[in-house]
mmCIF file of C-alpha atoms and ligand atoms in Angstrom:
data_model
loop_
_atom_site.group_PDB
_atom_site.id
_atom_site.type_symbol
_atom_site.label_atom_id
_atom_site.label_comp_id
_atom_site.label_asym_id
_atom_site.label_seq_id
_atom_site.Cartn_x
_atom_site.Cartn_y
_atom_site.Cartn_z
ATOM 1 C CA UNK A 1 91.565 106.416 71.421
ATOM 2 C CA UNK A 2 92.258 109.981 71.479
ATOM 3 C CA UNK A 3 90.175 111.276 74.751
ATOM 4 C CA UNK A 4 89.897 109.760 78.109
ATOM 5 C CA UNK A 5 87.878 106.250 77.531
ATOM 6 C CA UNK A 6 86.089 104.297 80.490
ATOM 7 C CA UNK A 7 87.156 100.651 80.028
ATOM 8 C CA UNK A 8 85.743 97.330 81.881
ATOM 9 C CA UNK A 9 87.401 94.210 81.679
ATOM 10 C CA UNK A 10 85.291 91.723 83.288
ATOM 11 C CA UNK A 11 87.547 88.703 85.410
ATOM 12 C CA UNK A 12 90.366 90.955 85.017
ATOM 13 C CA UNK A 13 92.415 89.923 88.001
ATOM 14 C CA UNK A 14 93.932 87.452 86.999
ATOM 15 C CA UNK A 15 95.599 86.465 83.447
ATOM 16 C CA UNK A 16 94.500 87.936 79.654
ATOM 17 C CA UNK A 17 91.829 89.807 81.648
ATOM 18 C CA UNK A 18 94.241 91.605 83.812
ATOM 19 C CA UNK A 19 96.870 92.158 80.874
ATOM 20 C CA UNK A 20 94.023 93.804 78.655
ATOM 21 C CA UNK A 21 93.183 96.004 81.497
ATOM 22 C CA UNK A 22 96.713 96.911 81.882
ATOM 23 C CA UNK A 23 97.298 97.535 77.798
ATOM 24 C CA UNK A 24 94.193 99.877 77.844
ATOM 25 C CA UNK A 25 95.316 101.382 81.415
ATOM 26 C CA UNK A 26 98.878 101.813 79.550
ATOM 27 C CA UNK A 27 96.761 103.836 76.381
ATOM 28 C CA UNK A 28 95.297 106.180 78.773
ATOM 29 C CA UNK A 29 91.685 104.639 79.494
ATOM 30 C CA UNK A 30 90.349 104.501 83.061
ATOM 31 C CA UNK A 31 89.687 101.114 83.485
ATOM 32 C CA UNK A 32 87.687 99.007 85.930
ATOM 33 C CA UNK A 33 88.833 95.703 87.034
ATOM 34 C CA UNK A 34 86.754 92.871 88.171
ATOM 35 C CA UNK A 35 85.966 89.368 89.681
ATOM 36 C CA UNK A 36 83.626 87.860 92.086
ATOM 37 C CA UNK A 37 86.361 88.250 94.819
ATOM 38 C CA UNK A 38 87.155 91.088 96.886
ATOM 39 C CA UNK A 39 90.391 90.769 98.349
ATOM 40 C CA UNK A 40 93.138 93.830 99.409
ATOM 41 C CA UNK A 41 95.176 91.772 96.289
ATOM 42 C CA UNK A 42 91.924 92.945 93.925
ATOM 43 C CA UNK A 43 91.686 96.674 95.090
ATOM 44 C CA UNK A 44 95.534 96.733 95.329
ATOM 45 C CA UNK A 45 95.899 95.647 91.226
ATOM 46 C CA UNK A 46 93.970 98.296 90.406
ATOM 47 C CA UNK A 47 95.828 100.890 92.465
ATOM 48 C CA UNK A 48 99.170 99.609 90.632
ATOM 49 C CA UNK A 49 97.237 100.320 87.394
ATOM 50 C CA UNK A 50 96.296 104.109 88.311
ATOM 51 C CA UNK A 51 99.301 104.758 89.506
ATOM 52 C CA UNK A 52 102.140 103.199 87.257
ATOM 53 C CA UNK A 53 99.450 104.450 84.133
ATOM 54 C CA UNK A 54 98.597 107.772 85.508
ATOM 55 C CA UNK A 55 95.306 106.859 84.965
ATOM 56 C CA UNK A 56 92.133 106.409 87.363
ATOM 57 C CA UNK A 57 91.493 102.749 87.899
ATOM 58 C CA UNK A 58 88.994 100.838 90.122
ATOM 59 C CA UNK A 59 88.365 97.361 91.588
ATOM 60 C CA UNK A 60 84.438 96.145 91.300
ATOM 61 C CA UNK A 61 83.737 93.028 92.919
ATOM 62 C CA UNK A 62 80.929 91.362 90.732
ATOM 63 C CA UNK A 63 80.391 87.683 90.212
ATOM 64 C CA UNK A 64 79.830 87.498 86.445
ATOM 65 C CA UNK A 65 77.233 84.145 87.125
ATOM 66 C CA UNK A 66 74.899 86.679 88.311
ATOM 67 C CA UNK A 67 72.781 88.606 85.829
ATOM 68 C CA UNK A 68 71.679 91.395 88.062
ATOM 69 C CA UNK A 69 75.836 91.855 89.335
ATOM 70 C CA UNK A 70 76.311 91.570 86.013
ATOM 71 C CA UNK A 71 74.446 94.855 85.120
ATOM 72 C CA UNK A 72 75.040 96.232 88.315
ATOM 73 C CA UNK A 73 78.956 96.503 87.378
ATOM 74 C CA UNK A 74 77.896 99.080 84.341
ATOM 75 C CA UNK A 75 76.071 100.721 86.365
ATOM 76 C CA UNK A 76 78.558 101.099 89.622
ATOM 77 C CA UNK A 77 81.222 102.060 86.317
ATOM 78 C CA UNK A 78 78.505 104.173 84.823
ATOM 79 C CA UNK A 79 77.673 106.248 88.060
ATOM 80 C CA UNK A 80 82.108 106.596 88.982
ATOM 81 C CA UNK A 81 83.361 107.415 85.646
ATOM 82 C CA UNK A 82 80.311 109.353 84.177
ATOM 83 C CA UNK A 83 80.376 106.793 81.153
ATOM 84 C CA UNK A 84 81.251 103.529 79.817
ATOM 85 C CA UNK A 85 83.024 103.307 76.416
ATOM 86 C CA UNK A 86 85.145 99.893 76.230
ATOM 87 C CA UNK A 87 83.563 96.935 77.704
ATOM 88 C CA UNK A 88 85.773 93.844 77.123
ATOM 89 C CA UNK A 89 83.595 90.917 77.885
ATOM 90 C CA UNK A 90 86.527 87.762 79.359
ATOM 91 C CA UNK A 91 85.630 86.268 82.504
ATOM 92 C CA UNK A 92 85.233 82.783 81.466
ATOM 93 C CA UNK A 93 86.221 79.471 83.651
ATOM 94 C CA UNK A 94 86.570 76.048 82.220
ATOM 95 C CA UNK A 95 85.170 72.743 83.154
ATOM 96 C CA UNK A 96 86.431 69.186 80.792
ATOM 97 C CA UNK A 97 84.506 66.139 80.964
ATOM 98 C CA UNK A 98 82.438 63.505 78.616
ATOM 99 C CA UNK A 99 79.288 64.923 77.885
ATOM 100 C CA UNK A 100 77.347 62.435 79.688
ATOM 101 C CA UNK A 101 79.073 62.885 83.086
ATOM 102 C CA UNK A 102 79.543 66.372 82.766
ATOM 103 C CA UNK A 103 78.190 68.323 85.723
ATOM 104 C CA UNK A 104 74.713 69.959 85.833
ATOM 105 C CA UNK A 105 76.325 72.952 87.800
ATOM 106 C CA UNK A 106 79.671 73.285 85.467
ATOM 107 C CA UNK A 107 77.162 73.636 82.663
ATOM 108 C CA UNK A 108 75.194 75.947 83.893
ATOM 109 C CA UNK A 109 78.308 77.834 85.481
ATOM 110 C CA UNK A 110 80.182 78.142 82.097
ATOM 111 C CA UNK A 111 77.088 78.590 79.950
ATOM 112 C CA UNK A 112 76.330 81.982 83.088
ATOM 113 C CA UNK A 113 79.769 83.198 82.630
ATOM 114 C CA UNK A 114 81.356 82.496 79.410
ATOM 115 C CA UNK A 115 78.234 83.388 77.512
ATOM 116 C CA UNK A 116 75.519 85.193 79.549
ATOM 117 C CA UNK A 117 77.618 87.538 81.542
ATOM 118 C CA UNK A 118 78.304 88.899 77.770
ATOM 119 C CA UNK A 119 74.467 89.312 77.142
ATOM 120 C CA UNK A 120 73.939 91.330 80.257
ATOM 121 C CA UNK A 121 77.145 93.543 80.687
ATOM 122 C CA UNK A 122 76.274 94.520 77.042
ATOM 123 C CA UNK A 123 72.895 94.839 77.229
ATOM 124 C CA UNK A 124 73.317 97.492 80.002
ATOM 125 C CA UNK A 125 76.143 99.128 78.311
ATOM 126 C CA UNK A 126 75.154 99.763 75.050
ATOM 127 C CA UNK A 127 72.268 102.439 75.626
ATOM 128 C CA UNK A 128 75.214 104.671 77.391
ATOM 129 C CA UNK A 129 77.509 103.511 74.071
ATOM 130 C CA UNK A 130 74.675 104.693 71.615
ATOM 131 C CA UNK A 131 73.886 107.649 73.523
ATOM 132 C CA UNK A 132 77.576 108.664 73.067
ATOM 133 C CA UNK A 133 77.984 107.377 69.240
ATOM 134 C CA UNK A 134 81.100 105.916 69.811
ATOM 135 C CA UNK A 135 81.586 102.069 71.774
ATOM 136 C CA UNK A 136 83.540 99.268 71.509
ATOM 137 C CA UNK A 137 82.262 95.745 72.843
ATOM 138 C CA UNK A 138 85.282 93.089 72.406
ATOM 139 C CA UNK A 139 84.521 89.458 73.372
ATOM 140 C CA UNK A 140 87.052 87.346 74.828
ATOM 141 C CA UNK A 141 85.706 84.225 72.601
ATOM 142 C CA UNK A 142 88.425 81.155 71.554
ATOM 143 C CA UNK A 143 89.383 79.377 69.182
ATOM 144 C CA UNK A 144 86.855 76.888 70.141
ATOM 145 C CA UNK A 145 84.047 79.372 69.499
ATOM 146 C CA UNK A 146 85.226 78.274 65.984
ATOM 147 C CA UNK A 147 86.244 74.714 66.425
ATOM 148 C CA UNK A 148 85.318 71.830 68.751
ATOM 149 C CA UNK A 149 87.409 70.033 71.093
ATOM 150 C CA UNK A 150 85.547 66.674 72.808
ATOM 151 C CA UNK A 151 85.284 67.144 76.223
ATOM 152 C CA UNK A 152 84.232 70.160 75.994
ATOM 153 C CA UNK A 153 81.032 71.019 75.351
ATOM 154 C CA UNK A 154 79.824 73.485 77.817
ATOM 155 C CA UNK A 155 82.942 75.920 76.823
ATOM 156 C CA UNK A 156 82.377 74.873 72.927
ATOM 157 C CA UNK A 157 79.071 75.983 73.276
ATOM 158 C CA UNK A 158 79.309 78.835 75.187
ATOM 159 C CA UNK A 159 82.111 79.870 73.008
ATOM 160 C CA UNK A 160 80.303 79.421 69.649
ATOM 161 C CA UNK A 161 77.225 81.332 71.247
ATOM 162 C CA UNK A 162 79.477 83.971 71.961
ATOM 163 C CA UNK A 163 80.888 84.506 68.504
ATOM 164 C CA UNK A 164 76.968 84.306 68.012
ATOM 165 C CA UNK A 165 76.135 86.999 70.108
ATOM 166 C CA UNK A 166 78.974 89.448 68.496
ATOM 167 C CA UNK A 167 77.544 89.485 65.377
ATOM 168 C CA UNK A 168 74.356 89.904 66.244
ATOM 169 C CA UNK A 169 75.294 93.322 68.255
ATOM 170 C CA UNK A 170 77.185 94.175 65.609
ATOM 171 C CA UNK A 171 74.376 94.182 63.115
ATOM 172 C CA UNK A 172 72.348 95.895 65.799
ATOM 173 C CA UNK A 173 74.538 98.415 66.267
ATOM 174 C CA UNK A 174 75.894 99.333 63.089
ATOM 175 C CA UNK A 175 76.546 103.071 61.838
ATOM 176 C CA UNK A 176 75.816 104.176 65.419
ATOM 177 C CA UNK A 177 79.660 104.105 65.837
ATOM 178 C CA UNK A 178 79.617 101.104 68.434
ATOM 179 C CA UNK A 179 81.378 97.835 67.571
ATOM 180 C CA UNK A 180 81.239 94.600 68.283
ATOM 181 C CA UNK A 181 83.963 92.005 67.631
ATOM 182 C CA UNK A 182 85.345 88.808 69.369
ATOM 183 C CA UNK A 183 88.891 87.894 70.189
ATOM 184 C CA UNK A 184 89.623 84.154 69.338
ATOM 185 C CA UNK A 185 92.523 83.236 71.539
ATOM 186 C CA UNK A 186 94.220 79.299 70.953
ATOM 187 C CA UNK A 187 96.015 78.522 74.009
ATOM 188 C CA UNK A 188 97.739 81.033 76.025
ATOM 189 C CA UNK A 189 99.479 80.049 79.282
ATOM 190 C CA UNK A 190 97.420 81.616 81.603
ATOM 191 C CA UNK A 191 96.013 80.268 84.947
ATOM 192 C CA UNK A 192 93.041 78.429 83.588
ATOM 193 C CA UNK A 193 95.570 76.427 80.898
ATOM 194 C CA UNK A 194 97.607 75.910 83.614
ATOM 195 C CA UNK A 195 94.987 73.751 85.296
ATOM 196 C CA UNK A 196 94.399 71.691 82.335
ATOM 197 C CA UNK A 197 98.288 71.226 82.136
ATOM 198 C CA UNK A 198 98.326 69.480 85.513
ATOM 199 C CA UNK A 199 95.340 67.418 84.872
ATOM 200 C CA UNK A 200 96.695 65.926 81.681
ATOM 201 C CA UNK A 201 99.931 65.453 83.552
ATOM 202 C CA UNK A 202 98.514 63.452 85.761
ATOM 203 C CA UNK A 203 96.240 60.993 82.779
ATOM 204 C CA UNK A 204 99.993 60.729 81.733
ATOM 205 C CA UNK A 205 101.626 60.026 84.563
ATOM 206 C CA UNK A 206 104.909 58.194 82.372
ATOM 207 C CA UNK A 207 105.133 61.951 80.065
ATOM 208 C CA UNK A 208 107.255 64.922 81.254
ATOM 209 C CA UNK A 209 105.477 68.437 81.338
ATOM 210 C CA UNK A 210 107.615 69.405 78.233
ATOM 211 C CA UNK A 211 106.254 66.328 76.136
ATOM 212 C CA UNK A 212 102.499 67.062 77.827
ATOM 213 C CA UNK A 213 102.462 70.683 76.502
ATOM 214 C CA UNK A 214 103.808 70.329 73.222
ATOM 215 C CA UNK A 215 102.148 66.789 72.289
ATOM 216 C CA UNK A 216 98.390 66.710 74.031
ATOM 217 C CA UNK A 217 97.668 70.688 75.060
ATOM 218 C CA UNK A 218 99.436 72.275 71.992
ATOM 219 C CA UNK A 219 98.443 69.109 69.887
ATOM 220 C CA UNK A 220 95.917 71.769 67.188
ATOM 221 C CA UNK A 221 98.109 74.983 67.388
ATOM 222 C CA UNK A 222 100.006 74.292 64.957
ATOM 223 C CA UNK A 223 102.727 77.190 65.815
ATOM 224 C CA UNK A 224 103.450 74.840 69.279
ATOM 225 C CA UNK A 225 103.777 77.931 71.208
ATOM 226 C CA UNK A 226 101.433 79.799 73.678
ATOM 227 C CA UNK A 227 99.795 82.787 72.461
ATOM 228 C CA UNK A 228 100.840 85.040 75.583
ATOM 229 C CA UNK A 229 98.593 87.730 77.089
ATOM 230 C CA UNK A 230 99.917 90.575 75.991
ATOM 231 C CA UNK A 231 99.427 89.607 72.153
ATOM 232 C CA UNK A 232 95.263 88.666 73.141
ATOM 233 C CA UNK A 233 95.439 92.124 74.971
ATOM 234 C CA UNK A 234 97.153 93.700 71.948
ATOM 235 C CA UNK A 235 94.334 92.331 69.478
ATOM 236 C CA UNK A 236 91.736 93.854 71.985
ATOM 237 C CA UNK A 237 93.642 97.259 71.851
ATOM 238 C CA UNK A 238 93.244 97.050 67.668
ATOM 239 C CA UNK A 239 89.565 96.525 67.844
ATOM 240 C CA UNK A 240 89.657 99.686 70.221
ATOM 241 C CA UNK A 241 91.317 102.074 68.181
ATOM 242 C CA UNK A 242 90.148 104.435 65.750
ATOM 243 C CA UNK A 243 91.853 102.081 62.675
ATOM 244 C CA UNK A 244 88.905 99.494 63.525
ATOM 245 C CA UNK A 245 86.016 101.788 63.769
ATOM 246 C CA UNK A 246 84.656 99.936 60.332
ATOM 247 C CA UNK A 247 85.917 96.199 61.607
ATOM 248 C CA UNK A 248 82.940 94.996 63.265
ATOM 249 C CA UNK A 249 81.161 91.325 63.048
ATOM 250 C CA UNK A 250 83.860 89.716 63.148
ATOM 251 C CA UNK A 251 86.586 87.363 64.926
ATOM 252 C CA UNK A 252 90.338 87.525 65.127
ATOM 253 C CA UNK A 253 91.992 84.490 65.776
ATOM 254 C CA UNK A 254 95.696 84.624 67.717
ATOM 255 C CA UNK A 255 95.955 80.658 67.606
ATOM 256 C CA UNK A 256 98.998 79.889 65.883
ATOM 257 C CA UNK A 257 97.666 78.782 63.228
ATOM 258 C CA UNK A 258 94.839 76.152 64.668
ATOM 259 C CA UNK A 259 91.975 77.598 62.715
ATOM 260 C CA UNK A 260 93.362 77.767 59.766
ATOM 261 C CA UNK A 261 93.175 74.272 58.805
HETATM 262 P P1 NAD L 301 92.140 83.062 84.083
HETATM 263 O O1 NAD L 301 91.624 81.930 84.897
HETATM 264 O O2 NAD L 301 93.494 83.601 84.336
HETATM 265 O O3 NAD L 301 91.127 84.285 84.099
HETATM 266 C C1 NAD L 301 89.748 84.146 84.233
HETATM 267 C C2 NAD L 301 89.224 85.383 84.910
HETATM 268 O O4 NAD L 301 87.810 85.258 85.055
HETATM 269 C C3 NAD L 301 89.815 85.557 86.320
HETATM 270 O O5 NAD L 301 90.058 86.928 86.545
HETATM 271 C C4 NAD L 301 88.693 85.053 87.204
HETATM 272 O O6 NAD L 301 88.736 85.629 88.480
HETATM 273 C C5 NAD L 301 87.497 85.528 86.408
HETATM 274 N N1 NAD L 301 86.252 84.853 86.787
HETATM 275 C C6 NAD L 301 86.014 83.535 86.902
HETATM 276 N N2 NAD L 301 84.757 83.336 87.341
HETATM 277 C C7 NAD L 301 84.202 84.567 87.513
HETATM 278 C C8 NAD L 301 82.947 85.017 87.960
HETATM 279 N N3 NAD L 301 81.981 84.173 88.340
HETATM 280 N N4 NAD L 301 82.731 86.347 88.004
HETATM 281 C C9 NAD L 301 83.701 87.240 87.663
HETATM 282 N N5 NAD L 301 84.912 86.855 87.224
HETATM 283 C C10 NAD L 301 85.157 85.540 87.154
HETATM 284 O O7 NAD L 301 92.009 82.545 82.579
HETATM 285 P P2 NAD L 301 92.323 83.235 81.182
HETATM 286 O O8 NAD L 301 92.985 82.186 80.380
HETATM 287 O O9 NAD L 301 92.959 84.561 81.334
HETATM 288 O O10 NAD L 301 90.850 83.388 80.596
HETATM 289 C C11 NAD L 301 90.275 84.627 80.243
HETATM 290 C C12 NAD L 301 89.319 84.418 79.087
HETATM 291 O O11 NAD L 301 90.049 83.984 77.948
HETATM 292 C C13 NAD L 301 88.250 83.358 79.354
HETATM 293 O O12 NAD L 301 87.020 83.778 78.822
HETATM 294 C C14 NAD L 301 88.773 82.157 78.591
HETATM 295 O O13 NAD L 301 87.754 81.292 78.199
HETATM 296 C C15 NAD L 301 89.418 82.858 77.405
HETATM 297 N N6 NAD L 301 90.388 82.036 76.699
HETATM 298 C C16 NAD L 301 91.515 81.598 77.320
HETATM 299 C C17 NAD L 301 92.401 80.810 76.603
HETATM 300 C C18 NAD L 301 93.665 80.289 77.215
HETATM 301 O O14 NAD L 301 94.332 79.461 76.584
HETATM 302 N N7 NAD L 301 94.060 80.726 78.394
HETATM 303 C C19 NAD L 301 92.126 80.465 75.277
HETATM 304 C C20 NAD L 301 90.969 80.932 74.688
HETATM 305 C C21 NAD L 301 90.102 81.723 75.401
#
């Protein structure tokens, strides 16, 4: 990234989503942060950004269920920074539950913003991207867009239709100098693990958090450590750089070894 780059990170207020906005923020890109909130916290991250980076950074309240907020983010981007370059796709939310009690509305929630967000944000992104010859697209997918996990089937599916949709942009796009890759995270401590922490503490009532984490959470990363953000934000800022302008198509696991097996 050798010139000023406009990046969004969609749901970037909050965990790998806020630390990939900082890492690109941090390698000179103006970046736009976003979430379907729009709280004096929200505007006030991305102040912190411009001003610890030097860089010019903005909040855009968008709820990523939405297709037509969705597109209207690139756009609002589009028409402040003149151009959109980096979109990093990552709001995603999480919902666990047998499939024949999960909710309707989780399902249709998760499939809107872990997967469908993706098809709009790119789909009004990549005519400015082409126009420009040069774009990166980088999908926050997971290591369950490459493995399944019961319990989980909206986010399994989402997640494999995201590592879906990736390839298929990249194939569209190819030689135009736009890529299109996905990020495969295994667990990260982040907010939305931390929810699934406290849930399985509680089916467990006799185990200690310790024995939870390492036994039921961490039970397929083989590594039995978190991934933290700053490595998922650190594969995104690869797929950005000039070293990955031929890497495109394809997934790159930070798991700790889960997918390897
Ligand atoms: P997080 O809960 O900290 O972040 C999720 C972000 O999405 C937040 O900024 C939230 O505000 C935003 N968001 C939620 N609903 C939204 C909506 N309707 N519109 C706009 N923004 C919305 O969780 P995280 O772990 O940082 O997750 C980020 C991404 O990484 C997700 O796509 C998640 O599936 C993926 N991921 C996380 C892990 C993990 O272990 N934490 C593993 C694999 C993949």
């Amino acid at each position: 990234m050798n010139s000023r780059k406009t990046a969004i990170v969609t749901g970037s207020n909050s965990g790998i989503g806020l630390a990939t906005a900082e890492a690109l923020a941090a390698n000179g890109c103006n970046v736009v942060l976003n979430s379907f909130t729009d709280g004096e916290a929200d505007h006030a991250l991305a102040a912190d950004l411009a001003k610890k980076h030097s860089v010019d950074c903005v909040y855009i309240k968008a709820d990523m269920s939405k297709p037509a907020e969705c597109r209207d983010l690139v756009a609002q981007a589009a028409k402040r920074f003149g151009s959109v370059d980096i979109l990093v796709n990552n709001a995603g939310i999480q919902h666990v539950s047998p499939v024949e009690s999960f909710p309707i509305e989780k399902w249709d929630a998760i499939i809107a913003i872990n997967l469908s967000s993706a098809f709009h944000t790119t789909a009004a992104a990549v005519p400015m991207m082409r126009k420009a010859g040069w774009g990166r697209i980088v999908n926050i997918a997971s290591a369950h867009g490459l493995r399944a996990s019961p319990n989980k089937s909206a986010y399994v599916a989402a997640k494999h239709g995201v590592v879906g949709f990736t390839k298929t942009v990249a194939l569209e796009l190819a030689g135009s100098g736009v890529t299109s890759n996905a990020v495969c995270p295994g667990f990260v401590h982040t907010p939305l693990v931390e929810i699934q922490i406290k849930d399985r503490m509680k089916e467990h009532p006799g185990m200690d958090r310790e024995t939870v984490v390492r036994d039921i959470i961490l039970e397929k990363q083989p590594s039995k450590q978190f991934a933290t953000v700053e490595q998922i934000a650190g594969a995104v800022l690869y797929l950005c750089s000039d070293a990955a302008a031929q890497v495109t198509g394809t997934t790159i696991s930070v798991d700790g070894g889960w997918t390897a097996s």
